[in-house]
Structures are given as structure tokens and as C-alpha cells.
XYZ file of C-alpha atoms in Angstrom:
740
model
C -16.436 30.897 42.496
C -16.098 32.073 46.355
C -13.468 33.320 48.028
C -12.655 32.674 51.227
C -10.018 33.845 54.054
C -9.303 32.471 57.467
C -7.006 29.962 58.836
C -5.607 26.792 59.171
C -6.840 25.106 62.530
C -6.320 21.796 61.684
C -5.871 19.299 59.057
C -8.519 16.376 59.310
C -6.484 14.746 56.230
C -3.478 14.985 54.845
C -1.537 12.936 52.191
C 2.108 13.726 52.075
C 3.296 11.947 48.600
C 0.978 14.612 46.816
C -0.306 17.147 48.903
C -3.538 16.178 49.193
C -5.550 17.199 52.492
C -8.787 18.168 54.192
C -8.554 20.984 56.424
C -10.640 22.807 59.142
C -10.937 26.552 57.981
C -11.628 29.004 60.730
C -13.043 32.319 59.473
C -14.723 34.613 60.999
C -18.315 33.924 60.097
C -17.825 30.196 60.586
C -16.025 26.872 60.163
C -15.546 25.245 56.754
C -13.954 21.979 55.971
C -11.738 22.183 52.882
C -10.689 19.841 50.202
C -7.906 20.486 47.684
C -4.140 20.377 47.537
C -2.637 22.426 50.390
C 0.936 21.289 49.976
C 3.634 23.173 51.570
C 1.521 24.999 53.513
C 0.968 24.105 57.650
C -1.846 24.388 60.571
C -2.179 28.134 61.530
C -1.154 29.839 58.152
C -3.486 32.181 57.114
C -4.979 31.819 53.571
C -6.827 32.944 50.683
C -8.820 29.768 49.464
C -10.149 30.018 45.957
C -13.445 27.412 45.051
C -15.885 26.425 44.889
C -18.821 24.751 47.442
C -20.111 20.909 46.929
C -21.736 19.072 48.080
C -20.530 15.600 49.207
C -22.832 12.513 49.463
C -21.852 11.421 52.790
C -19.721 14.028 54.490
C -21.831 17.020 53.463
C -20.919 20.897 52.458
C -17.334 21.326 51.779
C -15.146 23.757 49.652
C -13.086 22.407 46.831
C -10.012 25.032 46.757
C -9.247 25.162 43.197
C -5.970 27.743 44.350
C -4.526 28.773 47.893
C -2.519 32.016 48.813
C -0.646 32.214 51.891
C -1.473 35.163 53.842
C 1.078 37.116 56.072
C -0.337 37.768 59.608
C -0.873 40.907 60.717
C -1.589 41.497 64.097
C 0.062 39.807 67.430
C -3.374 37.824 67.937
C -3.061 36.076 64.595
C 0.566 36.005 64.714
C 0.262 33.865 67.924
C -2.160 31.742 66.350
C 0.358 30.878 63.082
C 3.100 30.114 65.687
C 0.938 28.074 68.357
C -0.444 25.873 65.460
C 2.554 23.839 65.109
C 4.602 25.461 61.826
C 7.597 26.061 63.892
C 8.836 22.797 65.324
C 9.853 23.427 69.121
C 7.141 25.782 69.173
C 4.129 25.409 71.000
C 1.593 27.283 72.398
C 2.398 28.319 75.744
C 5.910 29.378 74.059
C 3.516 31.395 71.367
C 2.515 32.908 73.793
C 5.627 34.393 75.286
C 7.015 35.105 72.473
C 4.411 37.373 71.132
C 3.955 38.652 74.827
C 7.312 40.051 74.089
C 7.501 41.297 70.728
C 3.615 41.886 69.899
C 2.601 43.318 66.568
C 6.769 43.457 65.826
C 6.836 39.599 66.141
C 7.937 38.448 63.046
C 9.884 41.072 61.805
C 11.844 40.707 65.177
C 11.799 36.958 63.896
C 13.387 37.433 60.433
C 15.582 40.691 60.739
C 17.139 40.231 64.974
C 16.644 36.624 65.494
C 19.177 37.138 68.667
C 16.489 38.423 70.653
C 14.061 35.387 70.611
C 16.916 34.455 73.771
C 15.773 36.833 75.718
C 12.534 34.741 76.368
C 12.719 32.194 79.230
C 13.432 28.670 77.926
C 14.999 30.118 74.360
C 18.750 29.490 74.296
C 21.005 31.601 71.851
C 20.871 28.411 69.492
C 17.128 27.782 69.820
C 16.735 31.237 68.313
C 18.458 30.463 65.172
C 16.932 27.118 64.706
C 13.935 29.122 64.892
C 15.352 32.062 62.479
C 15.899 28.838 60.276
C 12.934 27.333 60.150
C 10.849 30.766 59.693
C 13.744 31.623 56.593
C 12.642 28.162 55.422
C 8.637 28.572 55.127
C 9.081 32.062 53.479
C 11.236 30.600 51.030
C 8.344 28.089 50.369
C 5.414 29.908 50.720
C 7.614 32.484 48.109
C 8.690 29.664 46.004
C 5.274 27.911 45.347
C 3.739 31.581 45.575
C 6.054 32.679 41.945
C 5.417 28.165 40.511
C 1.103 29.398 40.870
C 1.826 32.136 38.240
C 3.016 29.355 35.951
C 0.174 27.570 36.361
C 1.851 24.855 38.562
C -0.175 22.870 40.576
C 0.801 22.515 44.200
C 1.144 18.419 44.463
C 4.199 19.605 41.024
C 5.375 23.079 42.747
C 6.199 20.393 45.944
C 8.408 18.285 43.807
C 9.673 21.198 42.235
C 10.861 23.172 45.560
C 12.191 19.795 46.916
C 14.356 19.267 43.865
C 16.006 22.535 43.524
C 15.461 24.230 46.363
C 15.511 28.309 46.077
C 17.712 26.932 42.725
C 14.466 27.001 41.252
C 14.608 30.391 39.668
C 17.410 30.005 38.202
C 16.343 26.395 36.987
C 12.826 27.872 35.341
C 14.459 31.134 33.692
C 17.105 29.170 32.185
C 15.919 25.878 31.430
C 12.886 24.641 32.434
C 13.433 21.421 30.522
C 15.470 20.464 33.114
C 12.262 19.155 34.998
C 11.733 16.823 32.426
C 14.764 14.957 32.871
C 15.238 15.125 36.572
C 11.462 15.058 38.494
C 9.425 12.353 38.130
C 5.761 13.311 36.519
C 6.739 16.044 34.379
C 7.279 15.199 30.356
C 8.475 16.921 27.905
C 5.126 18.387 27.543
C 4.668 19.853 30.680
C 8.003 21.246 30.828
C 6.912 22.702 26.992
C 3.748 24.514 28.336
C 5.862 26.150 31.272
C 8.876 27.268 29.272
C 6.349 29.021 26.469
C 5.119 30.729 29.767
C 8.391 31.849 30.980
C 9.469 32.865 27.318
C 11.680 29.855 26.239
C 12.444 30.862 22.662
C 10.404 27.893 20.799
C 14.338 27.517 18.455
C 15.815 27.021 22.292
C 18.506 24.101 22.315
C 17.410 23.286 25.489
C 14.079 22.557 23.972
C 15.347 20.979 20.913
C 17.292 18.355 22.395
C 14.749 17.949 24.978
C 12.044 17.685 22.282
C 14.739 14.377 20.694
C 15.170 12.803 23.896
C 10.861 12.922 23.882
C 10.389 11.716 20.676
C 13.272 8.684 21.306
C 11.153 7.884 24.640
C 8.282 7.280 22.773
C 9.222 5.307 20.294
C 10.175 2.789 23.084
C 6.856 2.880 24.625
C 6.120 1.320 20.515
C 8.535 -1.121 21.401
C 11.517 0.194 19.383
C 14.898 0.493 20.837
C 16.364 3.143 18.087
C 15.033 4.908 15.249
C 16.854 5.915 11.688
C 18.547 9.014 12.180
C 15.318 10.248 9.147
C 12.130 8.775 11.069
C 13.579 10.393 14.287
C 14.256 14.206 12.475
C 10.709 13.611 11.259
C 8.817 13.134 14.163
C 11.221 16.080 16.176
C 9.717 18.651 13.713
C 6.845 17.842 13.816
C 6.840 17.786 17.556
C 8.955 21.050 17.530
C 7.519 22.695 14.714
C 10.906 23.887 13.782
C 13.529 23.422 10.700
C 14.721 19.800 10.170
C 18.644 21.414 10.039
C 18.117 22.902 13.809
C 17.234 19.078 14.537
C 20.315 17.524 12.497
C 22.754 20.378 13.867
C 21.747 19.503 17.668
C 22.239 15.419 17.231
C 26.080 15.355 17.697
C 25.971 17.538 20.521
C 23.359 15.128 22.529
C 26.165 12.679 21.142
C 28.660 14.344 22.613
C 26.738 15.109 26.094
C 26.193 11.539 26.057
C 22.264 11.653 26.166
C 22.231 9.965 22.387
C 24.320 7.206 20.414
C 24.297 7.806 16.842
C 25.621 4.531 15.438
C 26.277 4.029 11.873
C 25.592 0.584 10.001
C 25.753 0.244 6.712
C 22.449 1.086 5.529
C 21.373 3.661 7.686
C 22.162 5.696 10.805
C 20.373 4.273 14.287
C 19.703 7.268 16.863
C 19.867 5.787 20.438
C 19.187 6.916 23.788
C 22.302 6.187 25.633
C 21.198 4.092 28.436
C 18.849 1.710 25.806
C 22.072 1.400 23.533
C 24.616 0.658 26.616
C 22.001 -1.793 27.973
C 22.107 -4.038 24.178
C 25.604 -3.349 24.394
C 25.806 -5.355 27.807
C 23.534 -7.233 27.457
C 25.228 -9.260 24.521
C 28.803 -9.135 26.482
C 27.060 -11.137 28.926
C 25.332 -13.469 26.819
C 28.788 -14.556 25.311
C 30.199 -14.451 28.615
C 27.470 -16.759 30.111
C 27.309 -18.621 26.544
C 29.764 -22.063 27.996
C 29.805 -25.463 26.495
C 30.880 -28.478 28.843
C 32.667 -31.202 28.615
C 29.861 -33.657 29.478
C 29.977 -36.867 27.410
C 26.423 -36.751 25.073
C 25.661 -40.102 25.039
C 26.346 -40.082 29.008
C 23.923 -37.430 29.429
C 21.277 -39.585 27.218
C 21.160 -42.076 29.215
C 19.876 -40.023 32.556
C 17.329 -38.514 30.118
C 16.369 -42.137 29.429
C 16.541 -42.596 33.115
C 14.667 -39.496 33.790
C 11.571 -40.450 31.361
C 11.145 -43.730 33.215
C 10.984 -42.008 36.446
C 8.720 -39.337 35.389
C 6.143 -42.247 32.952
C 7.195 -39.788 29.907
C 8.149 -40.184 26.146
C 10.361 -37.441 24.762
C 9.893 -36.946 21.395
C 13.473 -36.267 19.604
C 13.138 -32.985 19.973
C 12.036 -32.754 23.388
C 15.054 -34.904 24.218
C 17.279 -32.605 22.202
C 16.217 -29.389 24.545
C 17.048 -31.222 27.832
C 20.491 -32.480 25.888
C 21.077 -28.397 25.351
C 20.163 -27.751 28.617
C 22.713 -29.612 29.695
C 25.568 -28.988 27.591
C 25.316 -25.343 27.168
C 25.425 -22.126 29.608
C 22.741 -20.637 27.526
C 19.607 -22.615 25.201
C 16.776 -21.728 24.571
C 12.717 -23.553 23.726
C 10.491 -22.193 21.485
C 7.093 -24.019 20.702
C 3.229 -23.225 20.499
C 0.806 -24.634 22.759
C 0.278 -28.275 22.530
C 4.131 -28.857 22.275
C 4.586 -30.233 25.109
C 7.132 -27.292 26.112
C 5.875 -28.218 29.923
C 6.751 -32.065 29.585
C 10.312 -30.589 28.379
C 10.696 -27.658 31.347
C 10.298 -30.354 34.052
C 12.934 -32.916 31.809
C 15.224 -30.048 32.162
C 14.263 -29.343 36.014
C 14.415 -33.368 37.314
C 17.763 -33.338 34.656
C 19.706 -30.306 36.829
C 17.255 -32.136 40.428
C 18.856 -35.202 39.969
C 22.536 -33.715 39.479
C 22.671 -31.347 42.692
C 21.871 -28.216 41.031
C 19.909 -25.419 42.465
C 17.368 -24.405 40.204
C 15.258 -20.960 40.259
C 12.225 -21.145 38.311
C 11.269 -16.892 37.035
C 8.459 -15.263 34.745
C 7.874 -11.886 33.885
C 4.544 -11.356 35.337
C 2.846 -12.405 38.326
C 0.203 -14.520 36.498
C 2.552 -16.225 34.159
C 4.675 -17.025 37.351
C 1.309 -18.688 38.680
C 0.774 -21.173 36.028
C 4.739 -22.433 35.993
C 3.742 -23.186 39.608
C 1.222 -24.797 38.496
C 2.605 -26.300 35.926
C 6.032 -27.709 37.352
C 5.375 -27.924 40.977
C 8.643 -25.529 41.505
C 7.676 -22.779 43.696
C 8.327 -19.961 40.193
C 8.536 -15.882 41.516
C 8.574 -12.770 38.909
C 11.092 -11.695 37.354
C 10.975 -8.958 39.790
C 10.990 -10.622 42.563
C 13.843 -12.925 41.740
C 15.888 -10.116 41.658
C 14.575 -8.581 44.980
C 12.739 -5.220 43.929
C 14.246 -2.486 46.320
C 11.255 0.372 45.785
C 13.419 3.165 45.312
C 15.176 4.090 42.009
C 18.594 3.740 41.048
C 20.771 6.594 40.477
C 19.219 8.305 37.277
C 16.069 8.240 38.758
C 14.191 6.813 35.957
C 14.929 2.670 36.742
C 13.872 -0.213 39.155
C 16.611 -0.660 42.086
C 17.133 -4.104 42.447
C 19.223 -5.947 45.443
C 20.415 -8.763 43.447
C 23.195 -7.287 40.328
C 26.592 -8.018 39.254
C 27.914 -7.123 43.135
C 25.537 -9.153 44.888
C 24.457 -11.994 42.084
C 21.987 -14.972 42.354
C 23.208 -17.700 44.488
C 21.466 -20.954 42.080
C 23.167 -22.958 39.438
C 20.363 -23.097 37.122
C 17.866 -20.115 36.046
C 14.925 -21.173 33.696
C 12.500 -17.948 32.627
C 9.215 -18.634 30.470
C 7.126 -16.416 28.281
C 10.058 -14.765 27.404
C 8.151 -13.090 24.852
C 7.046 -10.578 27.526
C 10.612 -9.565 28.088
C 11.690 -6.529 27.446
C 15.481 -5.593 26.737
C 15.506 -3.539 30.058
C 14.485 -5.768 32.011
C 16.642 -8.643 30.408
C 19.609 -6.246 31.143
C 18.258 -6.464 34.834
C 18.365 -10.168 34.971
C 21.700 -10.431 33.038
C 23.183 -8.687 35.873
C 22.647 -11.314 38.499
C 22.961 -14.481 36.567
C 27.203 -15.655 37.998
C 29.390 -16.771 35.846
C 29.215 -20.630 35.472
C 25.072 -20.537 36.162
C 23.194 -21.962 32.918
C 19.980 -19.916 31.923
C 17.214 -21.606 30.140
C 14.956 -19.397 28.204
C 11.183 -20.411 27.079
C 8.801 -18.977 24.987
C 6.225 -18.771 22.111
C 8.277 -16.385 19.433
C 5.283 -16.595 17.428
C 3.814 -14.675 20.259
C 3.151 -10.470 20.275
C 6.467 -9.309 21.707
C 7.307 -7.160 24.613
C 5.174 -4.328 25.468
C 8.374 -2.311 26.594
C 11.267 -1.724 24.296
C 13.097 -5.079 22.315
C 12.200 -8.605 20.504
C 14.555 -10.268 23.241
C 13.626 -13.865 22.380
C 13.602 -13.036 18.616
C 16.742 -10.985 18.229
C 18.379 -14.443 20.635
C 16.542 -16.701 17.676
C 17.855 -14.809 14.835
C 21.069 -14.464 15.760
C 22.265 -18.213 15.414
C 24.623 -17.850 18.100
C 23.015 -19.882 20.590
C 21.399 -22.884 20.713
C 17.708 -23.474 20.045
C 15.171 -25.808 20.129
C 12.032 -25.195 18.167
C 9.056 -27.819 19.586
C 6.692 -28.665 15.952
C 4.738 -31.837 16.746
C 1.238 -31.605 18.816
C 1.288 -34.358 20.763
C -2.179 -36.366 20.650
C -4.805 -34.928 23.628
C -3.436 -31.393 22.805
C -5.498 -32.648 18.880
C -8.648 -32.300 20.741
C -8.393 -28.881 21.273
C -9.485 -26.689 18.661
C -8.482 -24.226 20.612
C -5.077 -25.808 19.900
C -4.919 -26.892 16.305
C -6.932 -23.602 15.021
C -3.540 -21.949 16.928
C -1.485 -24.238 14.823
C -3.341 -23.412 12.054
C -3.214 -19.664 11.857
C 0.817 -19.458 12.833
C 0.601 -21.586 9.919
C -0.838 -18.974 7.475
C -3.543 -21.670 6.797
C -7.796 -20.763 6.909
C -9.545 -22.260 10.237
C -12.791 -23.427 10.363
C -15.744 -21.440 11.357
C -18.071 -22.201 13.185
C -20.349 -23.650 16.126
C -19.043 -27.559 16.176
C -16.470 -27.088 17.981
C -16.550 -27.658 21.589
C -14.164 -25.160 22.466
C -13.816 -22.776 19.804
C -16.749 -20.847 18.388
C -17.600 -18.099 15.987
C -20.805 -15.770 15.822
C -20.968 -14.619 12.689
C -22.317 -10.586 13.589
C -21.648 -7.638 10.832
C -23.269 -5.167 13.011
C -21.536 -3.199 16.414
C -24.544 -3.573 18.200
C -25.568 -6.812 17.574
C -21.733 -7.658 18.668
C -22.771 -5.668 21.831
C -25.321 -7.797 22.807
C -24.563 -10.835 22.411
C -20.788 -10.264 24.102
C -23.445 -9.140 27.305
C -25.038 -12.431 26.524
C -22.445 -14.632 26.273
C -20.831 -13.135 29.816
C -23.526 -13.055 31.632
C -25.696 -16.475 30.938
C -24.087 -18.851 28.320
C -20.204 -19.075 29.459
C -19.719 -18.577 33.300
C -22.123 -22.189 33.084
C -19.829 -23.894 29.886
C -16.447 -23.076 31.662
C -17.719 -22.915 35.153
C -16.635 -19.406 35.917
C -17.649 -16.167 37.545
C -18.559 -12.728 34.508
C -15.233 -11.503 35.901
C -13.313 -14.310 35.533
C -14.280 -14.116 31.304
C -11.800 -12.055 29.301
C -12.901 -9.525 26.342
C -9.570 -8.973 24.066
C -9.352 -6.907 21.423
C -6.983 -5.269 19.276
C -8.329 -2.025 19.227
C -8.233 1.247 22.173
C -9.939 3.147 20.338
C -13.322 2.525 18.277
C -16.625 1.003 18.738
C -14.580 -2.413 19.177
C -11.977 -0.811 21.487
C -11.490 -0.982 25.082
C -12.490 2.185 25.380
C -16.162 1.902 24.408
C -16.214 -1.899 25.343
C -15.304 -1.218 28.776
C -18.152 1.825 29.579
C -20.230 -1.106 28.336
C -19.263 -3.861 29.442
C -19.284 -2.479 33.612
C -22.838 -1.241 33.030
C -24.178 -4.467 32.698
C -21.501 -6.605 34.797
C -20.909 -4.232 37.143
C -23.975 -2.300 37.030
C -24.395 1.705 39.739
C -25.931 0.507 43.286
C -26.415 2.699 45.979
C -24.640 0.439 47.915
C -21.415 1.091 46.163
C -19.263 4.388 46.324
C -17.626 5.259 42.531
C -15.887 8.075 41.924
C -15.229 9.377 38.262
C -12.066 10.192 37.160
C -11.976 11.593 33.448
C -14.119 10.049 31.108
C -13.798 6.552 33.602
C -15.885 5.645 35.978
C -14.450 3.413 39.062
C -17.251 1.626 40.722
C -16.533 -0.950 43.271
C -16.354 -4.392 42.329
C -15.134 -2.619 39.255
C -12.438 -5.093 37.509
C -9.372 -3.184 36.760
C -5.707 -3.065 35.380
C -3.005 -1.438 36.873
C -0.866 0.231 33.184
C 2.062 0.639 33.982
C 5.288 -0.173 35.953
C 5.146 1.408 39.538
C 7.735 0.346 41.536
C 7.304 2.719 44.700
C 3.429 1.454 44.585
C 3.193 -0.024 48.321
C 0.776 -3.076 48.474
C 0.068 -5.329 51.659
C -1.703 -8.886 52.106
C -4.186 -9.126 54.930
C -5.274 -11.945 56.815
C -8.863 -13.280 57.791
C -9.260 -10.644 60.362
C -7.883 -8.197 58.075
C -4.230 -7.760 59.947
C -1.411 -7.291 57.694
C 1.111 -10.927 57.112
C 3.332 -9.300 54.455
C 3.754 -6.481 52.662
C 5.905 -5.253 49.565
C 6.526 -2.610 46.889
C 5.821 -2.782 43.550
C 2.593 -3.001 40.956
C 3.385 -3.820 36.989
C 2.054 -2.725 33.626
C -0.528 -5.467 33.186
C -1.231 -6.257 36.570
C -5.369 -6.952 36.863
C -7.188 -6.870 40.320
C -11.156 -5.552 41.795
C -11.610 -2.823 43.393
C -12.437 -3.565 46.751
C -13.652 0.267 48.649
C -13.249 3.787 47.567
C -13.281 6.367 49.703
C -14.442 9.560 48.593
C -13.334 11.305 51.935
C -10.277 10.124 51.963
C -9.833 10.328 47.976
C -8.421 6.850 47.895
C -9.411 3.767 46.596
C -7.659 0.011 47.515
C -8.058 -2.592 44.772
C -7.225 -5.885 45.597
C -4.596 -7.979 43.153
C -3.811 -11.635 43.049
C -2.683 -13.451 45.816
C -5.003 -11.190 48.433
C -2.150 -8.187 47.582
C -4.030 -4.864 48.670
C -3.074 -1.707 47.031
C -3.847 1.768 48.117
C -4.523 4.456 45.292
C -4.991 8.240 45.699
C -7.175 9.809 43.247
C -4.355 11.640 42.135
C -3.012 7.845 41.219
C -5.750 7.067 39.254
C -4.505 7.918 36.176
C -2.424 4.040 36.335
C -5.681 2.275 36.367
C -8.028 1.302 33.627
C -11.185 -0.899 33.758
C -10.196 -4.164 33.224
C -13.555 -6.098 31.122
C -12.069 -5.790 27.587
C -7.849 -5.300 27.472
C -6.274 -4.952 24.064
C -4.462 -8.450 23.125
C -1.196 -7.126 23.912
C -1.598 -6.523 27.777
C -3.333 -9.786 28.338
C 0.161 -11.653 27.428
C 1.715 -14.263 29.532
C -1.795 -14.215 31.047
C -4.497 -17.350 30.751
C -8.594 -16.716 31.148
C -10.958 -19.581 31.521
C -12.983 -17.856 28.154
C -12.119 -15.817 25.433
C -14.104 -13.228 23.786
C -12.700 -11.477 20.821
C -15.149 -8.969 18.847
C -13.587 -8.895 15.394
C -15.107 -6.450 12.810
C -12.467 -4.742 10.823
C -9.891 -2.072 11.393
C -6.231 -0.372 11.074
C -4.595 -2.885 8.992
C -1.691 -2.606 11.003
C -3.599 -4.079 14.479
C -5.384 -6.577 12.438
C -2.148 -9.460 11.997
C -1.573 -13.296 12.435
C 0.487 -12.632 15.324
C -2.178 -10.502 17.071
C -4.673 -13.449 15.980
C -2.986 -15.926 17.206
C -1.741 -14.802 20.695
C -5.655 -13.741 21.395
C -6.619 -16.919 20.921
C -4.135 -19.022 23.079
C -4.777 -16.393 25.636
C -8.074 -19.097 26.409
C -7.529 -22.330 28.431
C -11.698 -23.545 28.039
C -13.185 -21.637 25.608
C -12.537 -18.967 22.600
C -15.722 -16.867 21.075
C -15.370 -14.910 18.094
C -17.771 -12.307 17.368
C -17.416 -10.535 14.241
C -16.894 -10.908 10.767
C -15.110 -13.999 8.972
C -13.799 -11.946 6.454
C -11.624 -10.040 9.103
C -10.116 -13.256 10.356
C -9.272 -14.473 7.698
C -7.904 -10.778 6.494
C -5.761 -10.996 10.246
C -4.634 -14.686 9.352
C -3.096 -13.328 5.566
C -1.823 -10.334 7.075
C 1.385 -11.499 8.201
C 3.305 -8.475 8.586
C 2.955 -7.062 11.996
C 4.361 -3.907 13.217
C 8.658 -3.737 12.214
C 10.585 -2.646 15.483
C 14.007 -1.443 15.480
C 15.905 -2.782 17.568
C 19.648 -3.662 17.722
C 20.689 -6.699 20.135
C 20.767 -8.469 16.936
C 23.836 -6.736 15.880
C 25.462 -6.320 19.708
C 24.726 -10.138 19.781
C 26.397 -10.069 15.927
C 29.637 -8.042 17.050
C 30.109 -9.350 20.444
C 30.487 -13.012 18.737
C 32.833 -11.019 16.410
C 35.040 -9.957 19.188
C 33.998 -6.111 17.654
């Protein structure tokens, strides 16, 4: 480890958002290029950098900074250099020279203790003198704060976030309740705050720690799809996390409820504990649904006559259930349409659209993801947007700093008569709440989805709860139409959904099973299928063929599979830049997926000449793209998503990206691929269930190939028990209907 002193001559590159920079450091011996986190440090500063030399393939020898300490300039020359470097706004080289010529080595003391004397210098008014002094004080405070935070192992980037949030109050916050940071600063979770608290010496049984830990447990349960936890389960999980007595947890639950951070709801069989935000969103959804659920007084026979006319116009013949779906949409403020593949959902949607068109009503279509919206557009001929785009996502956050901000809401509702949402099984409670807020009274809401698909990645099971409430008209399409019966993907999907065994073999044209009971053999055949067999068969490129697996971990989990698939689909090449991030190597040409919603991430669309023609914010969990370029000098990586959206990531943001040659079936919801390959060879029972298998095979448009064990496939069909979700929307709807 090297320790080098010098002054920052200039910044070659600097990223304002995370503090990463490349500087040229002047020392007595040589000029050194240094890379690292330089947040809060300005040009002209004297610094001591501790780090190690690395050899960059393009840019040569660099000092990679591990820690940076700002040194106070001690002589007139160093002071002049610091002031001339632009550290103080309004002080350039000429003025810096005059200040130091006047006060010499006493310059900094004068600026800090007697700033009014700066007015003695030509060109500096009393007002400007005080502004200079204020800036000096601010920079001094910032340096002191950064040094203080570094003692607790806090990185420069995080230190800047803390200083920007609290200013000089940060000392008080850290000494009294560092857990505030978990609530108030993006990127500081419970575990990070807990690390800092331990170094500061906060007791493990601190009520602040217990409060933060309880909220953390509920936040983690939301990632599992729950909107609440039973009190007993919450207490158990919190005890394990915090290593304190259960009585201490139980004692603090009422206090959190009084602070309005928790809602504790007593039912007949249990006590449910919610994060307050989630409870009130469920409550509001139930109320808004009740307000929208109005029935028109249109004559049933008149509506049926209109439907008959639409059949003739579109040259289609609707079955009784499809006609009923159009009828319910016409008569009710809210209606629900559900059905599996091949049951005529698209035809029904088109008939509903045509019905409202003939009535002169404005219609908008939307779906939860870009892929689902694109499929809806192709199927209907009408433009479909993502729900985020429909609600006009703003890159900034709502007042609580935790939610996306939408321009469309109760104050500026959507201007339309009919809203049709597809793939409703993917919509979580947060997005549903945002959608309902933007729907004006009198607007028709048609919700379409397959209730047998996996529930949303986010908390809740909105579609299932709506159907089970029996509070809204629901049409379940079950008949498989003749044209769909030629597809074994469709036929087998329905058999799986009904719990019936499927024929496993190679006689089908679009559904294949290859019995392989050895992991290495599965790897070999998977590569052969993706690189040689399937591209010709389905007329697609290898990266368009998707491997789907139930698991993240294990020999057939996404983490292992992605490493293997990358090696063969996009092997190392001297002409392809790459960057190693933890255990993952990102390489130009790699297929990647965004794994968290980032409402502030900027994107742009460029034309043939590489000129921007559109831009916006927001990249979402499940979005897939290809790595276009990696710039190791600037530490950036550019991904091109569907619709030619380009997003630049700094290396510090790469925890938001994963290789996507293989993805979990959960992550594939709402997507379709030319061909799907599914390795299935044992695994945890809770992951290997009917829902998962059904969802996986219905992601394929032209071909499904299962590699693995017949016993595993049959066990999945028989295992109806999907992981239970704790959700309260159903109860809130029933309460609203009962006027509770």
C-alpha cells in the first residue's frame, strides 16, 4: 500500500452523482493519475492518498485510492495554489495571487477569523469578503465531517449523502440515532446503519435499533410478496435479526404504531402487522374500487345487439363467455377477464375495444412491463403503454423519498373513458394504488390477466384478491379454441393447470422433453440447443433464446448457469471490453437484466447518426438489454434496452444489473421468447410447484424444451401449494363493501 502527498492539479473526470473521479496529482517527484472516490474534495486541495498502483490496459499506470485525507496548506505558495484552483467560487488565479501577496502565510487564519480584512484588497467588497469566508467555513466543515465519517468506515460517496442530508447535524444524528439514516437516506439500509451504530457504540438493545430492525423485517417480507406479517412471525424474525429477547420486540410494537410507522390489525384468527404505508394503500385501494364500481343502466338486449354487430364487423364469432366479458365491461365500472393461453383473451379484448370505440369513448391500454405493453400493441393494433408511462413517471421521488412520483394522480387524473390493463397478475399493491389514484370517477376499468400465473414480484396478489372478493364481475375463459389446440405448449399448459400429467417425449412440434439426469450432461445439451439446434428451428438468434429456471442458487440456478452460458454465447475477446464486478464479469455483447426499479435512471434514444431523439427516466425490474460498451477509464457501462433505449451505468451502480442468459421464472413474467429452455432436476419443494411450471412454459411463443427428470416435472404438476402470501386487500375490499 502506497501513501502519496500532493495537490490536485485538475479533475480529468468526475461523476457528481457518486463522487467517482480521475485526478492528476502533482507531487514533488512526479505527476500521478489517481482514480477513486473524491466527493467533497476540490481542485487545488493538498491531499494524502493511500492506495495501490494498478496497470490499466489502455491508460497505463494509475494509483487506485483506498482513502484520501485533506491536508491544510501550510505555506503561502500552497495557499495560493489552493485558492487559484477554483476551490472558492469567485476567486481565480489573479485574485488568489493578490490575497496571498497581502497576507502571506497568515492568509487562511485571516479568511477564517478576520474575513472583513479581505476588503482591504482591490476588487473585494465587504459583501464578497463575507461570501468568501462563508465558503471557507463550509469547506472546512465538509472536510471535518468527511474525516469524522471516514473513522467509521463510511465511504466518501456515502459520507457526501449523509452530509448533504444532515449538514452539521450529522454528529448529533450519528451519536444519538444512526438508524435514522436507514429511513432517510437512499442506499443506507438497516444492516449498514447497524454496522455504523456498532462502531459508534450504540447498545444492541437500543429502542432505535429495535424499531429500525422491525421495519427492516417487514420491508424484507415485502420482497417475498407479503403486505403484512402475522405478529408471531414478525417477532420471531426480528428476534433472529436483532438477537434480543422477544419481550423487547413485543414491547416496542405499540410504540411503533403510536409513531404511525406500523399498523396493527386484529382479526378473528391473528394479529397482522403492517408497515403503515402498505396498510393505508390497501385501505385506499378498497375505497377507490368501491367508488369506481358503478353499474350503468344500459339495456342488456341493446348491448347484445351491438356485440352481434361487432362480430360481423370483425368477422369473428365469440363464444358465450367472451360475449359475457364484453357485456360486463359495457355494464360495469370495473370488470375482470381471466383465462389461460389459447382461450381467446386477445379476441375478447379486441371486441371490448371495438365496443367502446363505437360508443365514441376514449380508450387507453396499458401493461406492467415494456414487453407486455409491446405484445398488447401487436395483438390489438392500438398503442399500449407501460403503467409507469401512462401515469407519467417523474424522475424525482414523492415526499416520503421512497416512492416513485407520478404526474397523474387524484389532482391530475387521466383524461379517458376506458382503461384496459393487461397482465394484471404482475401488478403489485403499490403500482395498483398509484393507478387507481389517477382514474377519474365514471371511467371504466377492465382488468385482464391469468390468475394462474405467478403473482407479482412486488408485495400483494392484487388480481387473485380482486377475484376472490367476489365484489366485481369476473369472466373466466376456459375453452381452448381450435386453432390453439395444434400447439402442445397451450394444451400442456392447461393440463398442468388442471393437475393432469403431460406426455413427455419428442413427438411434438413445439414441446420437447429430453430426459437428462446428470447436471454436466444438461449443461452440454443446453449449449447445443441454444447455439445450434433452436436458432434455425425458431428463426431466432442465440441471445433471444431464454433459459428459465426455478432457482437462483445451486448447479441449475441462474448464478451458475449465467457463468456457463456467457462462456459459450459471448466468450472473451480481445476486442470486447469487460469489467469484473464481484463474482460476475460483464462483457460487451452480454445479455443483462435490470433487477430493481430505478425511477431516476436516465435513458435516451438515439438515431442512426447517434444523435438523441428522445429521453426520459426510469428503468424497471425485469427490463432486458445488451451491453453496448464498457469504458473502464470513466468507469461506465452502457446498455441498450428494447425500443433502443440507452442507459449509462456507473460501475458503482452495477448491483442493479445481472447477466440474463438464464433468469428465474419469476423474473420472466409478462415476457415472451421465441424459445424457452427449462432445466428441471430436483430442488426445494416450495420452489417446484404447478404455478411455476405453468408460468415457465407459457413464456414460449414457438418452442419449449425441458431438460431434466420426468419425476421432477410430475412432482411439480402435483405440487399445487405455491408459497402463501400474507395480503390484506381481500379483507379491506370486504370491509369497504360492508361499509365498515
